[in-house]
Structures are given as C-alpha cells and as structure tokens.
XYZ file of C-alpha atoms in Angstrom:
654
model
C -20.534 -18.353 -16.166
C -22.295 -20.165 -13.330
C -22.923 -23.849 -12.819
C -26.475 -25.088 -12.319
C -25.587 -25.859 -8.691
C -25.846 -22.136 -7.874
C -29.170 -21.709 -9.667
C -30.526 -24.858 -8.013
C -29.615 -23.340 -4.649
C -31.532 -20.165 -5.564
C -34.501 -22.290 -6.578
C -34.328 -24.202 -3.274
C -34.200 -20.941 -1.284
C -37.253 -19.471 -3.038
C -39.301 -22.664 -2.649
C -38.369 -23.284 1.007
C -38.681 -19.708 2.235
C -41.344 -18.216 -0.039
C -43.329 -21.180 -1.387
C -43.732 -23.148 -4.608
C -46.167 -20.567 -5.991
C -43.455 -17.891 -5.917
C -41.064 -20.109 -7.841
C -43.776 -21.007 -10.359
C -44.262 -17.304 -11.051
C -40.517 -16.823 -11.563
C -40.035 -19.913 -13.730
C -42.893 -18.788 -15.981
C -40.796 -15.791 -17.099
C -39.185 -16.221 -20.550
C -35.547 -16.124 -19.336
C -36.009 -18.860 -16.737
C -36.717 -22.547 -16.615
C -38.226 -24.954 -14.101
C -35.064 -26.888 -13.229
C -31.280 -26.585 -13.530
C -28.711 -29.324 -14.167
C -25.933 -29.373 -11.572
C -23.003 -29.676 -13.983
C -24.416 -27.537 -16.790
C -22.900 -24.078 -17.233
C -25.336 -21.154 -17.416
C -24.685 -17.546 -18.282
C -24.316 -15.150 -15.344
C -27.261 -13.171 -16.698
C -29.583 -16.044 -15.764
C -28.504 -15.962 -12.121
C -28.469 -12.175 -11.886
C -31.890 -11.905 -13.559
C -33.246 -14.542 -11.199
C -32.034 -12.507 -8.216
C -33.460 -9.263 -9.614
C -36.846 -10.740 -10.456
C -37.071 -12.444 -7.057
C -36.305 -9.196 -5.243
C -38.870 -7.376 -7.374
C -41.542 -10.027 -6.780
C -40.918 -10.198 -3.018
C -40.343 -6.443 -2.677
C -37.032 -6.869 -0.827
C -33.673 -5.212 -1.431
C -30.917 -7.120 -3.204
C -28.510 -6.920 -0.246
C -31.061 -8.490 2.113
C -31.887 -11.289 -0.324
C -28.228 -11.983 -1.146
C -27.332 -12.277 2.531
C -30.246 -14.672 2.971
C -28.962 -16.618 -0.023
C -25.494 -16.788 1.517
C -26.787 -18.514 4.636
C -28.931 -20.866 2.565
C -26.001 -21.653 0.240
C -23.976 -22.940 3.194
C -26.852 -25.223 4.242
C -27.437 -26.306 0.649
C -23.761 -27.301 0.275
C -23.926 -29.355 3.464
C -27.012 -31.227 2.265
C -25.340 -31.769 -1.121
C -22.615 -33.882 0.500
C -19.938 -31.267 1.217
C -20.516 -31.249 4.992
C -17.446 -33.263 5.996
C -15.236 -31.446 3.502
C -16.257 -28.057 4.918
C -15.744 -29.133 8.525
C -12.148 -30.176 7.849
C -11.073 -26.816 6.389
C -9.955 -25.399 9.732
C -10.213 -25.568 13.483
C -11.337 -21.957 13.769
C -12.932 -19.312 11.591
C -9.612 -17.797 10.480
C -8.276 -21.168 9.326
C -11.593 -21.972 7.636
C -11.550 -18.770 5.568
C -7.859 -19.150 4.803
C -8.468 -22.531 3.194
C -11.495 -21.567 1.098
C -9.303 -20.816 -1.906
C -7.722 -24.271 -1.630
C -11.204 -25.804 -1.588
C -12.180 -23.844 -4.688
C -9.001 -25.022 -6.389
C -9.927 -28.626 -5.645
C -13.509 -28.155 -6.837
C -12.189 -26.616 -10.060
C -10.942 -30.084 -10.966
C -14.592 -31.090 -11.357
C -16.109 -27.699 -12.196
C -13.568 -26.587 -14.809
C -15.467 -23.410 -15.770
C -15.878 -22.312 -12.144
C -14.856 -18.705 -11.515
C -14.856 -18.590 -7.736
C -14.126 -15.543 -5.560
C -10.957 -15.352 -3.470
C -10.587 -14.726 0.264
C -7.704 -13.443 2.376
C -7.629 -12.944 6.147
C -5.569 -10.132 7.631
C -5.059 -9.682 11.359
C -4.670 -5.974 12.125
C -2.216 -4.658 14.701
C -5.063 -4.017 17.142
C -6.165 -7.662 16.884
C -9.087 -7.022 14.578
C -9.844 -9.541 11.883
C -10.131 -8.165 8.345
C -11.550 -10.307 5.565
C -10.553 -9.366 2.004
C -13.013 -10.518 -0.651
C -12.071 -10.491 -4.339
C -14.510 -11.255 -7.126
C -14.915 -10.828 -10.857
C -18.647 -10.231 -10.292
C -19.634 -6.870 -8.875
C -22.422 -6.333 -6.379
C -22.579 -9.848 -4.909
C -20.474 -9.236 -1.804
C -23.582 -9.289 0.423
C -23.525 -13.070 0.042
C -20.312 -13.272 2.086
C -21.747 -12.187 5.490
C -24.560 -14.703 5.062
C -22.091 -17.539 4.485
C -19.553 -16.592 7.165
C -22.175 -15.974 9.850
C -23.781 -19.367 9.097
C -20.365 -21.092 9.225
C -19.517 -19.416 12.558
C -22.806 -20.510 14.135
C -22.754 -24.056 12.812
C -19.079 -25.048 13.003
C -17.591 -22.797 15.679
C -20.508 -22.050 18.028
C -20.064 -18.316 17.752
C -21.949 -15.298 16.514
C -20.157 -12.792 14.312
C -21.053 -9.494 12.708
C -19.496 -8.218 9.505
C -19.335 -4.613 8.378
C -17.912 -3.249 5.138
C -14.840 -1.094 5.732
C -13.853 -0.500 2.142
C -15.156 -1.286 -1.325
C -13.095 -0.458 -4.377
C -11.683 -1.604 -7.668
C -8.979 -4.154 -6.989
C -5.502 -2.665 -7.343
C -3.606 -5.687 -6.042
C -4.828 -8.049 -8.758
C -4.826 -7.769 -12.534
C -7.957 -6.494 -14.213
C -10.852 -4.428 -12.836
C -12.279 -6.662 -10.145
C -14.160 -5.909 -6.966
C -12.284 -5.803 -3.671
C -14.310 -5.548 -0.453
C -12.787 -5.442 3.019
C -14.964 -6.663 5.894
C -14.386 -6.134 9.588
C -15.254 -9.444 11.256
C -16.139 -9.157 14.916
C -17.218 -11.857 17.320
C -20.120 -10.487 19.311
C -21.358 -13.479 21.253
C -19.962 -16.881 22.184
C -22.630 -19.534 21.816
C -23.508 -21.815 24.714
C -20.786 -24.352 25.261
C -21.497 -28.052 25.096
C -20.830 -30.314 28.107
C -17.632 -31.697 26.578
C -16.335 -28.192 25.837
C -17.062 -27.132 29.424
C -15.161 -30.141 30.799
C -12.266 -29.397 28.428
C -12.178 -25.774 29.556
C -12.148 -26.859 33.217
C -9.225 -29.196 32.547
C -7.317 -26.393 30.800
C -7.869 -24.009 33.695
C -6.724 -26.650 36.177
C -3.615 -27.300 34.074
C -2.751 -23.601 33.883
C -3.245 -23.280 37.653
C -0.825 -26.178 38.224
C 1.681 -24.625 35.845
C 1.575 -21.304 37.703
C 2.122 -23.049 41.051
C 5.063 -25.042 39.708
C 6.543 -21.913 38.193
C 6.547 -20.193 41.578
C 8.056 -23.167 43.367
C 10.798 -23.718 40.762
C 11.701 -20.099 40.128
C 14.375 -20.070 42.830
C 15.856 -23.421 41.754
C 15.996 -23.248 37.953
C 16.308 -20.695 35.228
C 16.015 -20.339 31.473
C 15.047 -23.345 29.375
C 15.134 -25.717 32.370
C 12.470 -23.640 34.113
C 10.229 -23.573 31.038
C 10.625 -27.298 30.463
C 9.831 -28.066 34.098
C 6.649 -25.973 33.917
C 5.188 -27.601 30.810
C 6.123 -31.187 31.736
C 3.720 -33.485 33.539
C 4.653 -35.514 36.589
C 5.747 -38.371 34.253
C 8.085 -36.055 32.359
C 6.275 -36.036 28.981
C 5.515 -32.821 27.134
C 1.841 -31.890 27.506
C 1.096 -28.465 26.026
C 4.102 -27.266 24.058
C 6.006 -28.306 20.968
C 9.297 -26.892 19.802
C 10.569 -28.078 16.398
C 14.185 -29.122 16.070
C 16.140 -28.049 12.968
C 19.453 -29.526 11.796
C 22.612 -27.450 11.680
C 22.883 -28.156 7.982
C 20.584 -29.591 5.348
C 21.452 -33.259 4.905
C 20.452 -33.440 1.273
C 22.390 -33.196 -1.948
C 21.359 -30.602 -4.498
C 20.789 -33.258 -7.160
C 18.664 -35.326 -4.802
C 16.491 -32.317 -3.965
C 15.965 -31.465 -7.634
C 15.028 -35.078 -8.384
C 12.794 -35.479 -5.324
C 10.924 -32.273 -6.162
C 11.044 -32.295 -9.981
C 8.671 -29.339 -10.404
C 10.039 -26.823 -7.896
C 11.317 -23.329 -8.736
C 13.462 -20.964 -6.665
C 13.516 -17.306 -7.696
C 14.736 -14.091 -6.166
C 13.232 -10.697 -5.429
C 14.003 -9.650 -8.965
C 12.125 -12.775 -10.202
C 15.354 -14.210 -11.613
C 15.307 -18.005 -11.567
C 17.938 -19.464 -9.239
C 17.033 -23.146 -9.279
C 14.523 -25.533 -10.888
C 13.471 -29.173 -10.635
C 14.548 -31.630 -13.300
C 11.143 -31.928 -14.994
C 10.622 -28.183 -15.106
C 13.895 -28.018 -17.013
C 12.612 -30.661 -19.432
C 9.342 -28.892 -20.280
C 10.538 -25.272 -19.991
C 14.212 -25.454 -20.932
C 14.444 -21.687 -21.302
C 14.416 -21.293 -17.519
C 18.065 -22.407 -17.412
C 19.242 -19.441 -19.436
C 21.235 -16.787 -17.663
C 19.294 -13.865 -16.127
C 15.950 -15.472 -17.011
C 13.025 -14.122 -15.003
C 10.068 -16.289 -14.089
C 7.489 -13.891 -15.576
C 9.085 -14.401 -19.009
C 7.709 -17.929 -19.100
C 4.843 -18.003 -16.615
C 1.848 -15.931 -15.630
C -0.017 -16.182 -12.340
C -3.522 -17.603 -12.843
C -4.516 -17.784 -9.181
C -4.615 -15.683 -7.157
C -4.702 -13.074 -9.887
C -2.010 -10.870 -8.377
C 0.603 -8.880 -10.209
C 3.813 -10.853 -10.710
C 5.918 -9.188 -7.990
C 7.472 -10.508 -4.820
C 5.434 -7.995 -2.762
C 2.100 -9.215 -4.179
C 3.086 -12.856 -3.802
C 4.111 -12.380 -0.178
C 0.789 -10.658 0.552
C -1.034 -13.792 -0.637
C 1.584 -16.222 0.683
C -1.055 -18.427 2.323
C -2.908 -18.936 -0.945
C -2.379 -21.764 -3.359
C -0.646 -20.429 -6.462
C -1.371 -21.594 -10.009
C 1.095 -20.640 -12.727
C 0.642 -21.145 -16.465
C 3.339 -21.217 -19.119
C 2.664 -19.127 -22.200
C 5.749 -19.357 -24.369
C 4.962 -19.914 -28.062
C 5.976 -23.250 -29.503
C 5.658 -25.078 -26.182
C 2.837 -27.113 -24.729
C 0.898 -25.141 -22.151
C 1.743 -26.337 -18.673
C -0.088 -25.359 -15.492
C 1.600 -25.680 -12.126
C -0.129 -25.634 -8.746
C 1.583 -25.368 -5.397
C 2.799 -23.387 -2.400
C 5.004 -20.314 -2.167
C 7.556 -20.300 0.681
C 9.644 -17.201 1.480
C 13.245 -17.889 2.535
C 14.240 -14.792 4.461
C 17.950 -15.587 4.800
C 18.334 -16.103 1.062
C 15.809 -13.416 0.106
C 14.372 -15.949 -2.320
C 10.981 -17.580 -2.927
C 10.551 -21.348 -3.196
C 7.651 -22.450 -5.361
C 7.004 -26.089 -4.436
C 4.551 -27.315 -7.014
C 3.156 -30.072 -9.220
C 1.430 -30.078 -12.613
C -2.223 -29.103 -12.387
C -4.108 -31.921 -14.094
C -7.769 -32.940 -14.143
C -7.638 -36.176 -16.080
C -5.444 -38.687 -17.840
C -6.291 -36.939 -21.097
C -4.789 -33.676 -19.838
C -1.751 -35.636 -18.648
C -1.367 -36.929 -22.193
C -2.046 -33.542 -23.800
C 0.818 -31.820 -21.967
C 3.171 -34.687 -22.852
C 3.517 -36.091 -19.338
C 3.383 -39.597 -17.933
C 2.657 -40.756 -14.413
C 6.352 -41.622 -14.143
C 7.164 -37.899 -14.451
C 5.420 -37.256 -11.139
C 7.318 -37.942 -7.936
C 6.350 -41.050 -6.023
C 5.321 -38.961 -3.036
C 3.265 -36.531 -5.153
C -0.452 -37.015 -4.478
C -1.145 -35.627 -7.970
C -0.710 -39.222 -9.156
C -3.642 -40.415 -7.073
C -5.612 -37.249 -7.694
C -5.496 -37.674 -11.481
C -6.636 -41.275 -11.289
C -9.388 -40.528 -8.798
C -10.585 -37.488 -10.692
C -10.697 -39.506 -13.911
C -13.302 -41.689 -12.250
C -14.988 -38.624 -10.786
C -15.281 -36.979 -14.206
C -16.849 -40.120 -15.614
C -19.365 -40.147 -12.762
C -20.095 -36.447 -13.353
C -20.741 -37.046 -17.037
C -23.072 -39.903 -16.164
C -24.847 -37.705 -13.620
C -25.120 -34.937 -16.189
C -26.642 -37.332 -18.711
C -29.104 -38.578 -16.098
C -30.092 -35.005 -15.223
C -30.637 -34.194 -18.898
C -32.741 -37.304 -19.357
C -34.655 -36.458 -16.207
C -35.357 -32.977 -17.552
C -36.448 -34.415 -20.891
C -38.776 -36.835 -19.099
C -40.154 -33.987 -16.988
C -40.929 -31.963 -20.099
C -42.451 -34.973 -21.838
C -44.483 -35.726 -18.720
C -45.703 -32.127 -18.664
C -46.736 -32.331 -22.308
C -48.343 -35.715 -21.700
C -50.317 -34.282 -18.802
C -51.513 -31.417 -21.010
C -52.613 -33.870 -23.711
C -54.279 -36.015 -21.079
C -56.295 -33.036 -19.886
C -57.365 -32.312 -23.458
C -58.452 -35.931 -23.889
C -60.327 -35.903 -20.603
C -62.029 -32.634 -21.533
C -63.172 -34.202 -24.796
C -64.275 -37.388 -23.031
C -66.209 -35.481 -20.353
C -67.953 -33.571 -23.129
C -69.223 -36.878 -24.523
C -70.047 -38.691 -21.269
C -70.871 -37.708 -17.670
C -67.693 -37.375 -15.622
C -68.332 -40.252 -13.214
C -69.429 -42.519 -16.074
C -66.279 -41.638 -18.059
C -64.075 -42.341 -15.029
C -65.633 -45.764 -14.613
C -64.985 -46.576 -18.271
C -61.377 -45.362 -17.967
C -60.866 -47.672 -15.012
C -62.134 -50.585 -17.098
C -65.322 -50.996 -15.083
C -68.682 -51.842 -16.608
C -71.393 -49.207 -16.275
C -74.769 -50.504 -15.193
C -77.921 -48.906 -16.622
C -79.782 -46.884 -14.020
C -83.420 -46.004 -13.361
C -84.240 -42.402 -12.531
C -87.670 -41.923 -10.988
C -88.032 -38.340 -12.137
C -86.181 -35.987 -14.441
C -86.960 -33.240 -16.934
C -86.046 -33.614 -20.614
C -85.851 -30.813 -23.174
C -85.874 -30.978 -26.961
C -85.428 -28.045 -29.328
C -85.164 -27.505 -33.072
C -84.825 -24.650 -35.549
C -88.017 -23.441 -37.242
C -87.939 -23.901 -41.066
C -84.546 -25.600 -40.817
C -85.265 -27.688 -43.947
C -85.942 -24.561 -46.001
C -82.770 -22.912 -44.698
C -80.709 -25.953 -45.722
C -82.212 -25.899 -49.213
C -81.373 -22.222 -49.741
C -77.844 -22.055 -48.244
C -74.398 -23.469 -48.750
C -73.511 -26.284 -46.311
C -70.760 -24.183 -44.737
C -73.327 -21.506 -43.841
C -75.433 -24.131 -42.054
C -72.386 -25.353 -40.145
C -71.514 -21.822 -39.021
C -75.102 -21.159 -37.895
C -75.414 -24.401 -35.909
C -71.953 -24.024 -34.373
C -72.774 -20.503 -33.216
C -76.094 -21.634 -31.737
C -74.799 -24.811 -30.090
C -71.799 -22.994 -28.569
C -74.184 -20.614 -26.818
C -76.417 -23.503 -25.684
C -73.411 -25.486 -24.404
C -72.354 -22.534 -22.277
C -75.832 -22.405 -20.742
C -75.665 -26.102 -19.808
C -72.622 -25.310 -17.636
C -74.357 -22.337 -16.066
C -77.497 -24.282 -15.104
C -75.701 -27.571 -14.350
C -77.701 -29.827 -16.659
C -76.490 -32.615 -18.934
C -76.350 -32.318 -22.712
C -77.443 -35.668 -24.139
C -76.933 -35.182 -27.858
C -77.473 -33.082 -30.969
C -78.852 -34.458 -34.246
C -78.979 -31.936 -37.045
C -80.822 -28.962 -35.648
C -82.238 -30.965 -32.682
C -80.737 -30.282 -29.260
C -81.487 -32.531 -26.244
C -80.676 -31.939 -22.560
C -81.823 -33.448 -19.276
C -81.989 -32.260 -15.684
C -81.722 -34.731 -12.805
C -79.634 -37.233 -14.797
C -77.017 -38.598 -14.264
C -76.925 -36.804 -10.882
C -80.405 -36.662 -9.306
C -81.536 -33.266 -8.023
C -84.799 -31.838 -6.713
C -84.424 -28.720 -8.889
C -84.248 -30.599 -12.205
C -87.362 -28.913 -13.648
C -86.321 -25.416 -12.459
C -82.854 -25.823 -13.989
C -84.175 -27.006 -17.360
C -86.882 -24.314 -17.413
C -84.349 -21.547 -16.830
C -82.091 -23.140 -19.439
C -84.933 -23.055 -21.972
C -85.518 -19.369 -21.270
C -81.804 -18.766 -21.856
C -81.968 -20.763 -25.118
C -84.663 -18.540 -26.455
C -82.590 -15.396 -25.682
C -79.423 -16.945 -27.132
C -81.199 -18.023 -30.341
C -82.120 -14.427 -31.041
C -78.374 -13.671 -31.227
C -77.927 -16.176 -34.103
C -78.616 -14.943 -37.646
C -80.625 -16.853 -40.240
C -78.258 -17.063 -43.259
C -81.242 -16.812 -45.646
C -83.210 -13.890 -44.235
C -80.472 -12.219 -42.211
C -82.885 -12.094 -39.261
C -82.590 -13.920 -35.907
C -83.501 -17.581 -36.067
C -86.497 -18.994 -34.178
C -86.557 -22.216 -32.189
C -89.239 -24.517 -30.780
C -88.682 -25.939 -27.327
C -90.535 -28.766 -25.565
C -90.222 -30.018 -21.947
C -91.562 -33.104 -20.221
C -90.981 -34.572 -16.746
C -91.023 -38.252 -15.883
C -88.980 -41.416 -15.266
C -86.222 -42.678 -17.580
C -83.713 -45.505 -17.951
C -80.137 -44.268 -18.640
C -77.032 -46.157 -19.655
C -73.980 -46.332 -21.918
C -74.491 -47.965 -25.310
C -71.836 -48.823 -27.887
C -68.115 -49.558 -27.646
C -66.470 -47.764 -30.558
C -68.274 -44.489 -29.843
C -70.002 -45.034 -26.504
C -72.874 -42.685 -25.733
C -74.866 -42.056 -22.584
C -78.443 -42.442 -23.748
C -81.909 -42.067 -22.212
C -84.745 -44.528 -22.815
C -88.422 -44.486 -21.972
C -91.752 -42.885 -22.772
C -90.586 -39.639 -21.147
C -88.151 -39.142 -24.031
C -90.890 -39.647 -26.612
C -93.278 -37.280 -24.856
C -90.638 -34.556 -24.555
C -89.994 -34.888 -28.291
C -93.762 -34.571 -28.976
C -93.866 -31.383 -26.876
C -91.193 -29.905 -29.124
C -92.761 -31.013 -32.418
C -96.234 -29.797 -31.373
C -94.926 -26.469 -30.115
C -94.955 -23.042 -31.717
C -92.040 -20.924 -33.020
C -90.247 -18.956 -30.283
C -92.320 -20.714 -27.583
C -91.424 -23.095 -24.752
C -94.002 -25.910 -24.653
C -94.640 -27.653 -21.307
C -96.298 -30.992 -20.621
C -98.724 -31.332 -17.675
C -96.072 -33.065 -15.530
C -93.517 -30.306 -16.072
C -96.176 -27.686 -15.363
C -96.860 -29.398 -12.033
C -93.160 -29.052 -11.121
C -92.984 -25.367 -12.078
C -96.359 -23.911 -11.172
C -95.310 -22.986 -7.636
C -91.698 -22.028 -8.452
C -92.204 -18.406 -9.489
C -92.501 -18.870 -13.254
C -94.868 -17.032 -15.599
C -96.827 -19.832 -17.294
C -99.714 -19.538 -19.785
C -102.200 -22.334 -20.349
C -102.428 -23.428 -23.978
C -105.322 -25.796 -23.531
C -106.254 -29.177 -24.992
C -104.318 -30.312 -28.077
C -104.035 -33.600 -29.949
C -100.617 -35.138 -29.432
C -99.508 -37.897 -31.775
C -99.482 -41.207 -29.940
C -100.784 -39.575 -26.737
C -104.228 -38.325 -27.581
C -105.623 -35.201 -25.933
C -103.268 -33.344 -23.540
C -103.551 -30.062 -21.673
C -100.297 -28.210 -22.318
C -98.742 -24.882 -21.318
C -96.330 -22.208 -22.521
C -93.464 -21.008 -20.332
C -93.216 -17.230 -20.700
C -90.555 -16.276 -18.150
C -89.259 -16.371 -14.584
C -90.751 -13.774 -12.277
C -88.028 -14.114 -9.592
C -84.808 -14.541 -11.588
C -83.450 -11.858 -13.936
C -82.469 -12.454 -17.521
C -78.847 -11.589 -16.643
C -78.828 -14.330 -14.060
C -80.416 -16.806 -16.466
C -77.814 -15.971 -19.123
C -74.965 -16.345 -16.646
C -74.065 -12.692 -16.560
C -74.328 -12.715 -12.744
C -72.795 -15.015 -10.160
C -73.992 -18.581 -10.518
C -74.013 -19.027 -6.754
C -76.522 -16.188 -6.414
C -78.712 -17.804 -9.043
C -78.766 -21.142 -7.253
C -79.526 -19.427 -3.989
C -82.487 -17.740 -5.641
C -83.674 -21.106 -6.974
C -83.692 -22.525 -3.474
C -85.214 -19.352 -2.068
C -88.000 -19.502 -4.663
C -88.912 -23.057 -3.757
C -88.689 -22.305 -0.034
C -90.941 -19.264 -0.293
C -93.538 -21.178 -2.270
C -93.460 -24.092 0.154
C -93.897 -21.724 3.070
C-alpha cells in the first residue's frame, strides 16, 4: 500500500517536467484519477501502473524515470515541510543514511500503513562505502540513486555516483524481499562557500601549530602529557579532542536501574533473558521463567531480521521494534536501541512502548504513569494525539476539496451545455450581454440578406401522415440546414412549421452577406434532396426566396427572449419565397445586384406580380460557377471556401 503523498509526488513530477497535457492524458486512463489525498492509502498497483504508463507515454525506460523521480521526491519532501527534519538527520552522508530508518519509524506514527524501505551503511576494509537497500517492493531500487545524489548535492555540497554491486533475494531478513548493494563513491567536491573556506584555513593553521608544538615538546614530555600539551590551547582548554571518563564501578543499584528503565531487556547470545525492567515483567510475566528465550515472547518487526545475535549485531545502528505475540496477552510493541556489551557477551535492549495515540495507550492497558519520567514517549504520545487529529481534519478537507473539484467539473460541463443551448437561441454576443444583466439595444443594419424557405405541399403531407413522421422529416431537414449555417457563418433566425429563416450580415455585419446566403441556399437545395417525403417516398422539394435590404434587429420577450428582425426587407424576402417555384431559389432585384458580379449562374425570371409590391423583375439562382458543390456542402476546408469567396469578389472588381 502507498499513501497519496507518493502519488502526488509522481503527479507533480509529470506536470513540472513534462507538462499538464501529459498528466491529463495519464489521468484520463481508467485506473487513474486527477488528484490524490495525502493521507489516503492507495494500492501499490496504482503507483506501479502510473509509472509504467508514464514510461510508455514518454518512451523512456523505467530505471531512468525512477531515478528522476528519486531526485524529485527529495525536492517534493522539502517543499512539503520536511526540509528542517531532513537536514538534522546527520552531519555527513553516512550519518544521514544511517538515520533514515529512524525517520521512517517516526513518520510511521502518522502514516500507520507505511511500508518503508530500510537502509544500512557498511564501510568496507578498503574505505569504500557500501549502501544496503532492503525493500518489500521489487524493481524500485533505481529511486535510491536519485534521492542520495540529490541529498549529497543539496545538503553536503558533494557529487556522488552509485553503482549496483549486487542484487538478490534478501537472506538476512525474513521473507523474500529485495536486497540491493550500492557502491557509493564521491567523485567531485562542490565549490566551497566562503565560510567553509575560512573554516578550512583555520583548521590547517591549527594543525600546523600542533605539529610545531609536538616537535618542540617531544624532548620534554612523553605519553599522555605530550598528547595533552599538543591539543591544548595557550589558555589550557581542550580545543579539538574529547576523551570520555568512565567510573571504576557503576554507581547504581540493580533495583534503581530496573525502575529507571522499566522497559529494558538484557539477553545473551543464546537469546536467554538475563534481566528485565519492572514494567516488562508486569505485562510479559513469562520472561521471568527460567531458561526463557526472548524469541518465545517477541518477534522482530523492524528491521525484519532473523532473531539471532549475529543478525541483530549487523543492524546494531538501526532502531529495533519488537512485538509480543503470546496468546492470552495484550499485544505490546516495544521500540528502542540495541547495545552490545562485549565483556558480558550480552545485548541490552533499551526500549519504550511504541504508541501512536492515547487510545493505543489505553488498548494495551498502560497509563502515562507507567512510562518513566525521562521517557520522551510521554510527550510523543500527547503530541501525536494532536497530530492525528490534525491529519484527520486535513484528510477531511482534502476529501471535501476533491468532492468540490468533481462538482465544479460537472457544473462546468452543465454550464457549457446551457451556453450551447443559449447560443443556439441567441447570437453569442447578445447572449453574453443578457447573462451579464445588461440591456440589449435594438440595432439598425443598413444592408443584409434574408432567406426564407418552405416545403412544397407541406399541408398535404401533414394531412396524409402521422405527426411523428412529420417530426422526423423536419428534424432531418433542419439538422442538415443547421449544419450549413455553421459552414457559411450565417445566423439562423427562427423556424415556424416548415418555414426556415436565416440572415447574413446580422448580427455581425459583413460585406459578403449576400454571397454567404446564396451559397447556403444552394446547399439547402442539395440537402433537401437527401430528405424523404414520408407520403411519396421521394425526395422533398423546397422553395427558397432571398432579398437584400436594411433591417432593425433586437431582442424581444423576457420569458423566452428571441432575436428578431423587423422591416420591409423581411416581408419582401417572405414574398420571394411564397412567389417562388418548387426546387428553385428566387432572388429579388436587390439580391441580384449583390450577386451578379460574384461568379454565380443566375437566370432572369422576368416581371411578376408580387403581393403588396406590385410588379417586380426577379431572378432564379442556378449555381455557383467558381465554388464546387463539395465546398458549398462543407466537404472541403471552410478556410479554402472563404478564400474563394474573397477571390471571386476581387477578380470581379478587377
């Protein structure tokens, strides 16, 4: 299991190094999600799949990506607030690595399900540094060089290289776990800071003084007096050396020791228990029996070594966690330090109960009074109780944040649907003004081209068919017409029954309004032939009429606002449609004037009587000589079509 912190780090790496688009592609896969909660536990398969899919998408090997992740993980931890904690682990790289297990043990108080790797540093006889890496997860050891190299550069101003010496199944620890041995080599010392340079100069000067004093005193003093004289300053105080002083005997009673350290255990090479603290005796009374061995009552949880003196001594610098497993007794975990006493050939386990909260303290049957006054476990339990409460609050906030993000995403999708519907009813800029609560003023348009169309014998079709058949026919026809409005960039005003009305040059004025509407009408005629008459089974026929002139346009109504056109131009365009012929496009004189030099094939109809207008000379639009039917129907690139429009007008003008 992995906490969301790891997956969040992977997400951060992908976004920072490879871009948001790359992460969007990954998060769209079924097994992934957009965000991860820090304190939520995720299955390892999520993390491993994320690594695999990232490597596949970026076409990089897993070892390269994992090393990159290792370096980024160190930076991510620093930015997450662990900077100071990491800096205090050690004064050099060896000390830093040696205390990583202790850091993981502390973090396990908050991340209870954490299954962290283990590290052990071994200094070879030839001075080489060997790093032993143990993990329950195979194949992730490439992360380690990325982390260690980043730590060396950032904290210790050095460059290191790491090579794998050995990779095998772990035989020192229980279970089949990966054990990788790295050779760590310092290849370059980074540039020293000014303070470090001054410190180095002082050290060299001190060593030079010591050598001079050693020469001058060699004939006068010997032994310890000579050494003391060398390392003392002129004032007689020790400068560079410290030698601990041990008493001849231990000034402490056995009972006092067992009371002061109530959870200690002393055991021999054969694991037989020699001595225990008073509270260990209380909770595990069986340890006092003769010839009792420690492994009868406890198992080693961390590090997961076999329960032998040899294994324990190999990991002597690690923090040991032991767990009682005797039936009928409350499970007790102990955490502490192993100390080898060479003269007694015994091991001292100086420990305390491992507790995360006051609830765990209660569950194991302990009280704060059972912990020694000097034992920091007292403070740790109280502090971690508050920490756990803060973590739970943070977890709740992250869950709520994720819920809000999902709701916001759904809301945005619904908003887009609403806007799409609104923009289908009103021009975009008009709809935006209404959304902003602004009033929309009616506008005069000096010139535009209006088109009306209807279905020939529509009344007879309605009388002979079921209503649902009429709906299917009109929906099929209008869907094709609506698509053409987008292709030719004209505005659909309304549909009433079988009547379809569009306008070019409104609400956005354009010089090519008549050309756009004319090409749209040619496309309508082709599209109508693809719609079947439900009565005859043959293609339907439409009448189309066009007229060009001025109009007044504005929004009317509040409950269902509509963008409507007013003026004699609307009436005349309607008359052109009603006085037209089936499968013909009828043009008024003004529209003819706009199109006559634009490359269209136009036939004069002659004088006809138009209701309310008297005699008018009208025309039929037969086709476009310069634009193909594919282009008119949107089967070619729209940009090419518009270029041809402009080219047509330019050629005619020339």
